[in-house]
PDB file of C-alpha atoms in Angstrom:
ATOM      1  CA  MET A   1     -13.164   1.830  -2.504  1.00  0.00           C
ATOM      2  CA  THR A   2     -15.155   0.176   0.208  1.00  0.00           C
ATOM      3  CA  ALA A   3     -15.395   1.548   3.713  1.00  0.00           C
ATOM      4  CA  LYS A   4     -13.533  -0.204   6.496  1.00  0.00           C
ATOM      5  CA  PRO A   5     -15.668  -1.774   9.210  1.00  0.00           C
ATOM      6  CA  ASP A   6     -15.654   0.053  12.517  1.00  0.00           C
ATOM      7  CA  ALA A   7     -15.104  -3.061  14.626  1.00  0.00           C
ATOM      8  CA  PRO A   8     -11.530  -4.295  15.174  1.00  0.00           C
ATOM      9  CA  ARG A   9     -10.498  -7.075  12.846  1.00  0.00           C
ATOM     10  CA  ARG A  10      -9.717 -10.391  14.482  1.00  0.00           C
ATOM     11  CA  ARG A  11      -6.750 -12.275  13.231  1.00  0.00           C
ATOM     12  CA  CYS A  12      -6.320 -15.939  12.401  1.00  0.00           C
ATOM     13  CA  ALA A  13      -6.161 -18.525  15.187  1.00  0.00           C
ATOM     14  CA  PRO A  14      -3.152 -20.092  16.962  1.00  0.00           C
ATOM     15  CA  ALA A  15      -1.642 -21.647  13.833  1.00  0.00           C
ATOM     16  CA  SER A  16      -1.588 -18.243  12.174  1.00  0.00           C
ATOM     17  CA  THR A  17       0.148 -14.924  12.250  1.00  0.00           C
ATOM     18  CA  SER A  18      -0.755 -11.528  10.878  1.00  0.00           C
ATOM     19  CA  ALA A  19       1.361  -8.919   9.179  1.00  0.00           C
ATOM     20  CA  ARG A  20       0.929  -5.207   9.622  1.00  0.00           C
ATOM     21  CA  LYS A  21       3.327  -2.314   9.469  1.00  0.00           C
ATOM     22  CA  GLY A  22       5.281  -2.163  12.690  1.00  0.00           C
ATOM     23  CA  GLY A  23       5.995  -4.731  15.422  1.00  0.00           C
ATOM     24  CA  GLY A  24       4.078  -6.409  18.173  1.00  0.00           C
ATOM     25  CA  ARG A  25       2.537  -9.704  19.109  1.00  0.00           C
ATOM     26  CA  THR A  26       0.355 -12.340  17.522  1.00  0.00           C
ATOM     27  CA  ALA A  27      -3.170 -12.777  18.890  1.00  0.00           C
ATOM     28  CA  PRO A  28      -5.501 -15.775  18.558  1.00  0.00           C
ATOM     29  CA  ALA A  29      -8.612 -15.508  16.431  1.00  0.00           C
ATOM     30  CA  ALA A  30     -10.884 -15.890  19.406  1.00  0.00           C
ATOM     31  CA  SER A  31      -9.513 -12.736  20.973  1.00  0.00           C
ATOM     32  CA  ALA A  32     -11.549  -9.565  20.702  1.00  0.00           C
ATOM     33  CA  ALA A  33      -8.493  -7.442  21.440  1.00  0.00           C
ATOM     34  CA  ALA A  34      -7.143  -4.755  19.137  1.00  0.00           C
ATOM     35  CA  PRO A  35      -5.655  -5.970  15.853  1.00  0.00           C
ATOM     36  CA  SER A  36      -2.241  -7.563  16.300  1.00  0.00           C
ATOM     37  CA  ARG A  37       0.917  -6.792  14.411  1.00  0.00           C
ATOM     38  CA  ALA A  38       3.582  -9.040  12.959  1.00  0.00           C
ATOM     39  CA  GLY A  39       5.746 -10.625  15.614  1.00  0.00           C
ATOM     40  CA  PRO A  40       7.812 -13.786  16.139  1.00  0.00           C
ATOM     41  CA  ALA A  41       6.745 -16.819  14.159  1.00  0.00           C
ATOM     42  CA  ALA A  42       3.892 -18.658  15.813  1.00  0.00           C
ATOM     43  CA  GLN A  43       4.323 -22.329  16.577  1.00  0.00           C
ATOM     44  CA  PRO A  44       1.781 -24.177  14.446  1.00  0.00           C
ATOM     45  CA  ALA A  45      -0.746 -26.344  16.199  1.00  0.00           C
ATOM     46  CA  SER A  46      -0.454 -30.090  15.674  1.00  0.00           C
ATOM     47  CA  GLY A  47      -3.649 -31.371  14.102  1.00  0.00           C
ATOM     48  CA  ARG A  48      -6.921 -30.433  15.775  1.00  0.00           C
ATOM     49  CA  ASP A  49      -5.852 -31.235  19.320  1.00  0.00           C
ATOM     50  CA  ILE A  50      -8.074 -28.553  20.799  1.00  0.00           C
ATOM     51  CA  ALA A  51     -11.834 -28.957  20.467  1.00  0.00           C
ATOM     52  CA  ALA A  52     -13.319 -26.579  17.940  1.00  0.00           C
ATOM     53  CA  SER A  53     -14.890 -23.465  19.439  1.00  0.00           C
ATOM     54  CA  PRO A  54     -18.571 -22.708  18.804  1.00  0.00           C
ATOM     55  CA  ALA A  55     -17.472 -19.992  16.362  1.00  0.00           C
ATOM     56  CA  ALA A  56     -15.290 -22.472  14.470  1.00  0.00           C
ATOM     57  CA  ARG A  57     -18.109 -25.010  14.320  1.00  0.00           C
ATOM     58  CA  ASP A  58     -20.444 -22.349  12.940  1.00  0.00           C
ATOM     59  CA  ALA A  59     -17.836 -21.292  10.372  1.00  0.00           C
ATOM     60  CA  LEU A  60     -17.304 -24.879   9.238  1.00  0.00           C
ATOM     61  CA  ALA A  61     -21.051 -25.499   9.017  1.00  0.00           C
ATOM     62  CA  TRP A  62     -21.309 -22.406   6.822  1.00  0.00           C
ATOM     63  CA  ALA A  63     -18.394 -23.551   4.631  1.00  0.00           C
ATOM     64  CA  HIS A  64     -20.126 -26.913   4.199  1.00  0.00           C
ATOM     65  CA  THR A  65     -22.978 -25.155   2.352  1.00  0.00           C
ATOM     66  CA  ALA A  66     -20.668 -24.356  -0.590  1.00  0.00           C
ATOM     67  CA  ARG A  67     -22.084 -25.546  -3.917  1.00  0.00           C
ATOM     68  CA  PHE A  68     -21.217 -24.968  -7.564  1.00  0.00           C
ATOM     69  CA  PHE A  69     -22.750 -21.838  -9.096  1.00  0.00           C
ATOM     70  CA  THR A  70     -21.176 -21.067 -12.481  1.00  0.00           C
ATOM     71  CA  THR A  71     -17.939 -21.015 -14.446  1.00  0.00           C
ATOM     72  CA  ALA A  72     -16.348 -18.441 -16.755  1.00  0.00           C
ATOM     73  CA  ALA A  73     -13.370 -18.288 -19.071  1.00  0.00           C
ATOM     74  CA  GLU A  74     -13.186 -14.478 -19.095  1.00  0.00           C
ATOM     75  CA  LEU A  75     -13.840 -11.797 -16.506  1.00  0.00           C
ATOM     76  CA  HIS A  76     -16.733 -10.253 -18.436  1.00  0.00           C
ATOM     77  CA  GLN A  77     -18.504 -13.634 -18.361  1.00  0.00           C
ATOM     78  CA  LEU A  78     -18.746 -13.624 -14.565  1.00  0.00           C
ATOM     79  CA  PRO A  79     -22.162 -12.606 -13.227  1.00  0.00           C
ATOM     80  CA  GLN A  80     -22.394  -9.303 -11.397  1.00  0.00           C
ATOM     81  CA  SER A  81     -23.055  -9.709  -7.701  1.00  0.00           C
ATOM     82  CA  ASP A  82     -23.326  -7.657  -4.529  1.00  0.00           C
ATOM     83  CA  LEU A  83     -22.350 -10.673  -2.409  1.00  0.00           C
ATOM     84  CA  PRO A  84     -18.868 -10.629  -0.859  1.00  0.00           C
ATOM     85  CA  GLU A  85     -16.543 -12.816  -2.903  1.00  0.00           C
ATOM     86  CA  ILE A  86     -13.500 -14.713  -1.641  1.00  0.00           C
ATOM     87  CA  ALA A  87     -10.902 -15.690  -4.257  1.00  0.00           C
ATOM     88  CA  PHE A  88      -8.716 -18.792  -3.855  1.00  0.00           C
ATOM     89  CA  VAL A  89      -5.439 -18.600  -5.786  1.00  0.00           C
ATOM     90  CA  GLY A  90      -2.171 -20.485  -5.913  1.00  0.00           C
ATOM     91  CA  ARG A  91       0.464 -22.153  -8.053  1.00  0.00           C
ATOM     92  CA  SER A  92      -0.439 -25.385  -9.791  1.00  0.00           C
ATOM     93  CA  ASN A  93       0.081 -28.342  -7.458  1.00  0.00           C
ATOM     94  CA  ALA A  94       0.103 -26.134  -4.338  1.00  0.00           C
ATOM     95  CA  GLY A  95      -2.888 -28.033  -2.955  1.00  0.00           C
ATOM     96  CA  LYS A  96      -5.517 -25.386  -3.701  1.00  0.00           C
ATOM     97  CA  SER A  97      -8.327 -27.702  -4.816  1.00  0.00           C
ATOM     98  CA  THR A  98      -7.674 -30.098  -1.954  1.00  0.00           C
ATOM     99  CA  ALA A  99      -7.707 -27.232   0.536  1.00  0.00           C
ATOM    100  CA  ILE A 100     -11.010 -25.885  -0.833  1.00  0.00           C
ATOM    101  CA  ASN A 101     -12.592 -29.335  -0.651  1.00  0.00           C
ATOM    102  CA  THR A 102     -11.311 -29.825   2.895  1.00  0.00           C
ATOM    103  CA  LEU A 103     -12.666 -26.444   3.934  1.00  0.00           C
ATOM    104  CA  ALA A 104     -16.057 -27.301   2.425  1.00  0.00           C
ATOM    105  CA  GLN A 105     -15.872 -30.830   3.898  1.00  0.00           C
ATOM    106  CA  THR A 106     -16.575 -32.463   0.562  1.00  0.00           C
ATOM    107  CA  ARG A 107     -14.511 -34.344  -1.997  1.00  0.00           C
ATOM    108  CA  ARG A 108     -15.487 -32.925  -5.374  1.00  0.00           C
ATOM    109  CA  LEU A 109     -16.412 -29.274  -4.978  1.00  0.00           C
ATOM    110  CA  ALA A 110     -13.192 -27.986  -6.535  1.00  0.00           C
ATOM    111  CA  PHE A 111     -11.866 -30.126  -9.366  1.00  0.00           C
ATOM    112  CA  ALA A 112      -8.293 -31.290  -8.867  1.00  0.00           C
ATOM    113  CA  SER A 113      -6.954 -32.209 -12.302  1.00  0.00           C
ATOM    114  CA  LYS A 114      -4.456 -35.038 -12.625  1.00  0.00           C
ATOM    115  CA  THR A 115      -2.482 -32.703 -14.886  1.00  0.00           C
ATOM    116  CA  PRO A 116      -1.635 -29.444 -13.059  1.00  0.00           C
ATOM    117  CA  GLY A 117      -2.530 -26.349 -15.041  1.00  0.00           C
ATOM    118  CA  ARG A 118      -5.369 -27.979 -16.988  1.00  0.00           C
ATOM    119  CA  THR A 119      -8.170 -26.060 -15.240  1.00  0.00           C
ATOM    120  CA  GLN A 120      -8.579 -22.839 -17.216  1.00  0.00           C
ATOM    121  CA  HIS A 121     -11.769 -21.291 -15.827  1.00  0.00           C
ATOM    122  CA  ILE A 122     -12.881 -19.225 -12.868  1.00  0.00           C
ATOM    123  CA  ASN A 123     -15.346 -21.382 -10.944  1.00  0.00           C
ATOM    124  CA  LEU A 124     -17.831 -19.698  -8.599  1.00  0.00           C
ATOM    125  CA  PHE A 125     -19.486 -21.363  -5.607  1.00  0.00           C
ATOM    126  CA  GLN A 126     -22.367 -20.029  -3.551  1.00  0.00           C
ATOM    127  CA  LEU A 127     -22.578 -20.272   0.246  1.00  0.00           C
ATOM    128  CA  GLY A 128     -25.369 -19.815   2.753  1.00  0.00           C
ATOM    129  CA  PRO A 129     -29.046 -20.797   2.465  1.00  0.00           C
ATOM    130  CA  ALA A 130     -30.054 -22.089  -0.967  1.00  0.00           C
ATOM    131  CA  ASP A 131     -32.732 -19.416  -1.311  1.00  0.00           C
ATOM    132  CA  ALA A 132     -30.603 -16.596   0.127  1.00  0.00           C
ATOM    133  CA  PRO A 133     -26.859 -17.081  -0.495  1.00  0.00           C
ATOM    134  CA  ASP A 134     -24.636 -14.714   1.469  1.00  0.00           C
ATOM    135  CA  ALA A 135     -21.235 -15.157  -0.185  1.00  0.00           C
ATOM    136  CA  LEU A 136     -19.328 -16.459  -3.184  1.00  0.00           C
ATOM    137  CA  TRP A 137     -16.067 -18.375  -3.427  1.00  0.00           C
ATOM    138  CA  ALA A 138     -14.044 -17.994  -6.625  1.00  0.00           C
ATOM    139  CA  ASP A 139     -11.602 -20.763  -7.528  1.00  0.00           C
ATOM    140  CA  LEU A 140      -9.068 -19.212  -9.903  1.00  0.00           C
ATOM    141  CA  PRO A 141      -6.855 -21.341 -12.185  1.00  0.00           C
ATOM    142  CA  GLY A 142      -3.531 -22.524 -10.845  1.00  0.00           C
ATOM    143  CA  TYR A 143      -0.521 -20.795 -12.366  1.00  0.00           C
ATOM    144  CA  GLY A 144       3.103 -21.614 -13.061  1.00  0.00           C
ATOM    145  CA  TYR A 145       2.830 -25.093 -14.592  1.00  0.00           C
ATOM    146  CA  ALA A 146       5.570 -25.450 -17.229  1.00  0.00           C
ATOM    147  CA  ALA A 147       3.585 -27.685 -19.627  1.00  0.00           C
ATOM    148  CA  VAL A 148       0.918 -25.026 -20.256  1.00  0.00           C
ATOM    149  CA  PRO A 149       1.463 -23.196 -23.583  1.00  0.00           C
ATOM    150  CA  GLU A 150       2.888 -19.700 -23.267  1.00  0.00           C
ATOM    151  CA  ALA A 151      -0.186 -18.165 -24.907  1.00  0.00           C
ATOM    152  CA  ALA A 152      -2.434 -19.727 -22.260  1.00  0.00           C
ATOM    153  CA  LYS A 153      -0.121 -18.531 -19.477  1.00  0.00           C
ATOM    154  CA  HIS A 154      -0.214 -14.947 -20.728  1.00  0.00           C
ATOM    155  CA  ARG A 155      -3.989 -15.021 -21.222  1.00  0.00           C
ATOM    156  CA  TRP A 156      -4.589 -16.219 -17.677  1.00  0.00           C
ATOM    157  CA  GLN A 157      -2.109 -13.766 -16.250  1.00  0.00           C
ATOM    158  CA  ARG A 158      -4.163 -11.020 -17.875  1.00  0.00           C
ATOM    159  CA  VAL A 159      -7.492 -12.425 -16.681  1.00  0.00           C
ATOM    160  CA  MET A 160      -6.268 -12.884 -13.101  1.00  0.00           C
ATOM    161  CA  ALA A 161      -4.695  -9.436 -13.010  1.00  0.00           C
ATOM    162  CA  GLN A 162      -7.940  -7.865 -14.179  1.00  0.00           C
ATOM    163  CA  TYR A 163      -9.971  -9.928 -11.715  1.00  0.00           C
ATOM    164  CA  LEU A 164      -7.843  -8.947  -8.725  1.00  0.00           C
ATOM    165  CA  GLU A 165      -7.686  -5.303  -9.746  1.00  0.00           C
ATOM    166  CA  VAL A 166     -11.305  -4.583 -10.645  1.00  0.00           C
ATOM    167  CA  ARG A 167     -13.664  -7.297  -9.383  1.00  0.00           C
ATOM    168  CA  ARG A 168     -16.097  -5.055  -7.569  1.00  0.00           C
ATOM    169  CA  ASN A 169     -17.302  -7.400  -4.804  1.00  0.00           C
ATOM    170  CA  LEU A 170     -13.924  -9.002  -4.041  1.00  0.00           C
ATOM    171  CA  ALA A 171     -13.642  -9.061  -0.244  1.00  0.00           C
ATOM    172  CA  GLY A 172     -10.621 -11.272   0.300  1.00  0.00           C
ATOM    173  CA  VAL A 173      -7.933 -13.416  -1.314  1.00  0.00           C
ATOM    174  CA  VAL A 174      -6.743 -16.767   0.030  1.00  0.00           C
ATOM    175  CA  MET A 175      -3.374 -17.655  -1.494  1.00  0.00           C
ATOM    176  CA  MET A 176      -2.210 -21.264  -1.235  1.00  0.00           C
ATOM    177  CA  VAL A 177       1.553 -21.719  -0.967  1.00  0.00           C
ATOM    178  CA  ASP A 178       3.528 -24.972  -0.783  1.00  0.00           C
ATOM    179  CA  PRO A 179       5.854 -24.237   2.167  1.00  0.00           C
ATOM    180  CA  ARG A 180       8.531 -26.516   0.725  1.00  0.00           C
ATOM    181  CA  HIS A 181       9.012 -23.965  -2.069  1.00  0.00           C
ATOM    182  CA  GLY A 182       7.923 -20.830  -0.217  1.00  0.00           C
ATOM    183  CA  ILE A 183       6.477 -17.706  -1.812  1.00  0.00           C
ATOM    184  CA  THR A 184       7.818 -17.810  -5.357  1.00  0.00           C
ATOM    185  CA  ALA A 185       8.376 -15.076  -7.931  1.00  0.00           C
ATOM    186  CA  LEU A 186       5.005 -15.906  -9.527  1.00  0.00           C
ATOM    187  CA  ASP A 187       3.307 -15.669  -6.128  1.00  0.00           C
ATOM    188  CA  ARG A 188       4.905 -12.258  -5.653  1.00  0.00           C
ATOM    189  CA  THR A 189       3.605 -11.165  -9.043  1.00  0.00           C
ATOM    190  CA  LEU A 190       0.074 -12.090  -8.026  1.00  0.00           C
ATOM    191  CA  LEU A 191       0.504 -10.296  -4.697  1.00  0.00           C
ATOM    192  CA  GLU A 192       1.556  -7.202  -6.601  1.00  0.00           C
ATOM    193  CA  PHE A 193      -1.631  -7.370  -8.680  1.00  0.00           C
ATOM    194  CA  VAL A 194      -3.808  -7.108  -5.560  1.00  0.00           C
ATOM    195  CA  ALA A 195      -1.401  -5.095  -3.379  1.00  0.00           C
ATOM    196  CA  PRO A 196      -3.076  -1.689  -3.963  1.00  0.00           C
ATOM    197  CA  ARG A 197      -6.433  -2.980  -2.700  1.00  0.00           C
ATOM    198  CA  VAL A 198      -4.865  -4.942   0.160  1.00  0.00           C
ATOM    199  CA  GLY A 199      -2.843  -1.916   1.189  1.00  0.00           C
ATOM    200  CA  THR A 200      -5.959   0.201   1.667  1.00  0.00           C
ATOM    201  CA  GLY A 201      -7.816  -2.538   3.553  1.00  0.00           C
ATOM    202  CA  GLU A 202     -10.395  -2.875   0.785  1.00  0.00           C
ATOM    203  CA  VAL A 203      -9.409  -6.507   0.167  1.00  0.00           C
ATOM    204  CA  ARG A 204      -8.100  -8.844   2.864  1.00  0.00           C
ATOM    205  CA  LEU A 205      -5.348 -11.395   2.332  1.00  0.00           C
ATOM    206  CA  LEU A 206      -4.669 -14.776   3.905  1.00  0.00           C
ATOM    207  CA  VAL A 207      -1.638 -16.812   2.839  1.00  0.00           C
ATOM    208  CA  VAL A 208      -2.113 -20.504   3.636  1.00  0.00           C
ATOM    209  CA  LEU A 209       0.968 -22.712   3.887  1.00  0.00           C
ATOM    210  CA  THR A 210      -0.449 -26.028   2.664  1.00  0.00           C
ATOM    211  CA  LYS A 211       0.861 -29.593   3.066  1.00  0.00           C
ATOM    212  CA  ALA A 212       2.122 -28.833   6.563  1.00  0.00           C
ATOM    213  CA  ASP A 213       2.095 -32.562   7.349  1.00  0.00           C
ATOM    214  CA  LYS A 214       5.080 -32.972   5.000  1.00  0.00           C
ATOM    215  CA  LEU A 215       7.257 -30.716   7.176  1.00  0.00           C
ATOM    216  CA  THR A 216       8.886 -31.187  10.547  1.00  0.00           C
ATOM    217  CA  ARG A 217       7.904 -28.797  13.315  1.00  0.00           C
ATOM    218  CA  ASN A 218      11.181 -26.936  12.875  1.00  0.00           C
ATOM    219  CA  ASP A 219      10.720 -26.647   9.113  1.00  0.00           C
ATOM    220  CA  ARG A 220       7.193 -25.343   9.651  1.00  0.00           C
ATOM    221  CA  ALA A 221       8.523 -22.582  11.876  1.00  0.00           C
ATOM    222  CA  LYS A 222      11.147 -21.679   9.257  1.00  0.00           C
ATOM    223  CA  ALA A 223       8.484 -21.579   6.540  1.00  0.00           C
ATOM    224  CA  VAL A 224       6.326 -19.270   8.656  1.00  0.00           C
ATOM    225  CA  GLN A 225       9.259 -16.926   9.273  1.00  0.00           C
ATOM    226  CA  ALA A 226      10.143 -16.816   5.574  1.00  0.00           C
ATOM    227  CA  ALA A 227       6.546 -16.066   4.583  1.00  0.00           C
ATOM    228  CA  GLN A 228       6.259 -13.377   7.261  1.00  0.00           C
ATOM    229  CA  ALA A 229       9.308 -11.634   5.841  1.00  0.00           C
ATOM    230  CA  VAL A 230       7.752 -11.487   2.365  1.00  0.00           C
ATOM    231  CA  LEU A 231       4.317 -10.407   3.571  1.00  0.00           C
ATOM    232  CA  GLY A 232       5.888  -7.678   5.653  1.00  0.00           C
ATOM    233  CA  GLU A 233       6.817  -5.974   2.388  1.00  0.00           C
ATOM    234  CA  PHE A 234       3.108  -5.568   1.592  1.00  0.00           C
ATOM    235  CA  ALA A 235       1.983  -4.535   5.075  1.00  0.00           C
ATOM    236  CA  THR A 236       0.477  -1.128   5.788  1.00  0.00           C
ATOM    237  CA  ASP A 237      -1.408   0.343   8.725  1.00  0.00           C
ATOM    238  CA  GLU A 238      -4.689  -0.434   6.933  1.00  0.00           C
ATOM    239  CA  ALA A 239      -3.845  -3.860   5.491  1.00  0.00           C
ATOM    240  CA  ASP A 240      -5.336  -7.048   6.908  1.00  0.00           C
ATOM    241  CA  ILE A 241      -2.808  -9.756   6.039  1.00  0.00           C
ATOM    242  CA  GLY A 242      -2.893 -13.174   7.692  1.00  0.00           C
ATOM    243  CA  LEU A 243      -0.754 -16.302   7.568  1.00  0.00           C
ATOM    244  CA  ALA A 244      -1.951 -19.819   8.405  1.00  0.00           C
ATOM    245  CA  VAL A 245      -0.376 -23.269   8.480  1.00  0.00           C
ATOM    246  CA  PHE A 246      -2.658 -25.905   6.955  1.00  0.00           C
ATOM    247  CA  SER A 247      -2.842 -29.622   6.290  1.00  0.00           C
ATOM    248  CA  ALA A 248      -5.717 -31.353   4.515  1.00  0.00           C
ATOM    249  CA  LEU A 249      -4.422 -34.677   5.831  1.00  0.00           C
ATOM    250  CA  ASP A 250      -4.565 -33.994   9.575  1.00  0.00           C
ATOM    251  CA  ARG A 251      -6.715 -30.831   9.336  1.00  0.00           C
ATOM    252  CA  THR A 252      -4.167 -28.574  10.955  1.00  0.00           C
ATOM    253  CA  GLY A 253      -5.372 -24.993  10.530  1.00  0.00           C
ATOM    254  CA  LEU A 254      -8.809 -25.924   9.186  1.00  0.00           C
ATOM    255  CA  ASP A 255     -10.658 -24.059  11.933  1.00  0.00           C
ATOM    256  CA  ASP A 256      -8.344 -21.062  11.478  1.00  0.00           C
ATOM    257  CA  VAL A 257      -9.038 -20.702   7.766  1.00  0.00           C
ATOM    258  CA  ALA A 258     -12.789 -21.259   8.164  1.00  0.00           C
ATOM    259  CA  LEU A 259     -12.976 -18.603  10.887  1.00  0.00           C
ATOM    260  CA  ALA A 260     -10.981 -16.085   8.856  1.00  0.00           C
ATOM    261  CA  VAL A 261     -13.018 -16.500   5.668  1.00  0.00           C
ATOM    262  CA  ARG A 262     -16.324 -16.441   7.545  1.00  0.00           C
ATOM    263  CA  GLU A 263     -15.292 -13.269   9.356  1.00  0.00           C
ATOM    264  CA  TRP A 264     -14.386 -11.556   6.082  1.00  0.00           C
ATOM    265  CA  VAL A 265     -17.884 -12.195   4.793  1.00  0.00           C
ATOM    266  CA  GLN A 266     -19.552 -10.996   7.983  1.00  0.00           C
ATOM    267  CA  ALA A 267     -17.436  -7.813   8.039  1.00  0.00           C
ATOM    268  CA  ALA A 268     -17.823  -7.007   4.334  1.00  0.00           C
ATOM    269  CA  PRO A 269     -19.624  -3.722   3.677  1.00  0.00           C
ATOM    270  CA  VAL A 270     -22.956  -3.778   1.890  1.00  0.00           C
ATOM    271  CA  LEU A 271     -22.413  -2.761  -1.713  1.00  0.00           C
ATOM    272  CA  PRO A 272     -24.928  -0.523  -3.452  1.00  0.00           C
ATOM    273  CA  ALA A 273     -27.173  -2.286  -5.926  1.00  0.00           C
ATOM    274  CA  VAL A 274     -26.132  -2.211  -9.548  1.00  0.00           C
ATOM    275  CA  ASP A 275     -28.708  -1.445 -12.235  1.00  0.00           C
ATOM    276  CA  VAL A 276     -28.172  -3.805 -15.144  1.00  0.00           C
ATOM    277  CA  PRO A 277     -29.822  -2.672 -18.431  1.00  0.00           C
ATOM    278  CA  ALA A 278     -32.173  -5.164 -20.046  1.00  0.00           C
ATOM    279  CA  LEU A 279     -30.850  -6.919 -23.133  1.00  0.00           C
ATOM    280  CA  ASP A 280     -32.867  -4.670 -25.442  1.00  0.00           C
ATOM    281  CA  GLU A 281     -31.714  -1.483 -23.719  1.00  0.00           C
ATOM    282  CA  PRO A 282     -28.479   0.249 -24.781  1.00  0.00           C
ATOM    283  CA  ALA A 283     -25.697   0.654 -22.249  1.00  0.00           C
ATOM    284  CA  PRO A 284     -25.366   4.204 -20.828  1.00  0.00           C
ATOM    285  CA  ASP A 285     -22.599   5.191 -23.243  1.00  0.00           C
ATOM    286  CA  GLY A 286     -23.341   2.619 -25.876  1.00  0.00           C
ATOM    287  CA  GLY A 287     -20.025   0.823 -25.337  1.00  0.00           C
ATOM    288  CA  PRO A 288     -19.503  -2.853 -24.734  1.00  0.00           C
ATOM    289  CA  GLY A 289     -19.172  -3.694 -21.056  1.00  0.00           C
ATOM    290  CA  ALA A 290     -20.356  -0.210 -20.075  1.00  0.00           C
ATOM    291  CA  SER A 291     -22.903  -1.665 -17.664  1.00  0.00           C
ATOM    292  CA  ASN A 292     -20.412  -4.078 -16.109  1.00  0.00           C
ATOM    293  CA  PRO A 293     -18.687  -2.544 -13.060  1.00  0.00           C
ATOM    294  CA  ASP A 294     -16.073  -5.315 -13.280  1.00  0.00           C
ATOM    295  CA  ALA A 295     -15.020  -4.378 -16.812  1.00  0.00           C
ATOM    296  CA  PRO A 296     -11.324  -3.395 -16.813  1.00  0.00           C
ATOM    297  CA  PRO A 297     -10.533   0.246 -17.548  1.00  0.00           C
ATOM    298  CA  ALA A 298      -9.873   1.093 -21.152  1.00  0.00           C
TER     299      ALA A 298
END
């Protein structure tokens, strides 16, 4: 388990809310005040009416450095890394790829298939200077598309569960949710996979309500309230759980998400280096995956 940073954790900006055990108010991301607790639903901002703060501009400039690194079909195929890793998850057709591309301010970073559920790999992206990356983004396959064969669904459920439970450098999870459908049973299942690590504060969680431009202001507020109620079930005194309203079309919430993800990386503890045996050296106990700290427990 990683150590919690000493500094207070800022929450997401005006279009966001945060959930923690207990009651209280919602604070903007720019505030350096003590961490806020779940309160009344925040009224989402309309577009980017307020000029981006210097911190938001820096966060967006950092997000714009995202570039493809590698892809893997199984957890053991992912490279080991000490860099903080942010996972992007969501149901098929929830707008995950579009949101990632909007955050990175590019069109083709994350591949949005014309057939939901077709992408069946974990794609990693590096961020920061080319010669000294400081973070990784992990784009996990969308889930819940009915046309995907049952065998593929079960395989990816297993891979995602293992990833969320044991990926050593996982610092945060960004879950994309279509607010017209709300947090579904499959979304809850994924939340339960990562709940133990979120509950201790080891992994942070941000639920992003995508496609906000398709909702009226009143429907947005209702969607926020419904999501808050679900996230409250996973809140603890140590958990860092945020909620943001987002639109790739008018860029509502873009600054909020960029600030939150950038802050997670900056606050992530430094992990101890991992010694990886050379290919001609046996693993410590001679077993497959013995040198991989991300290998799931037997």
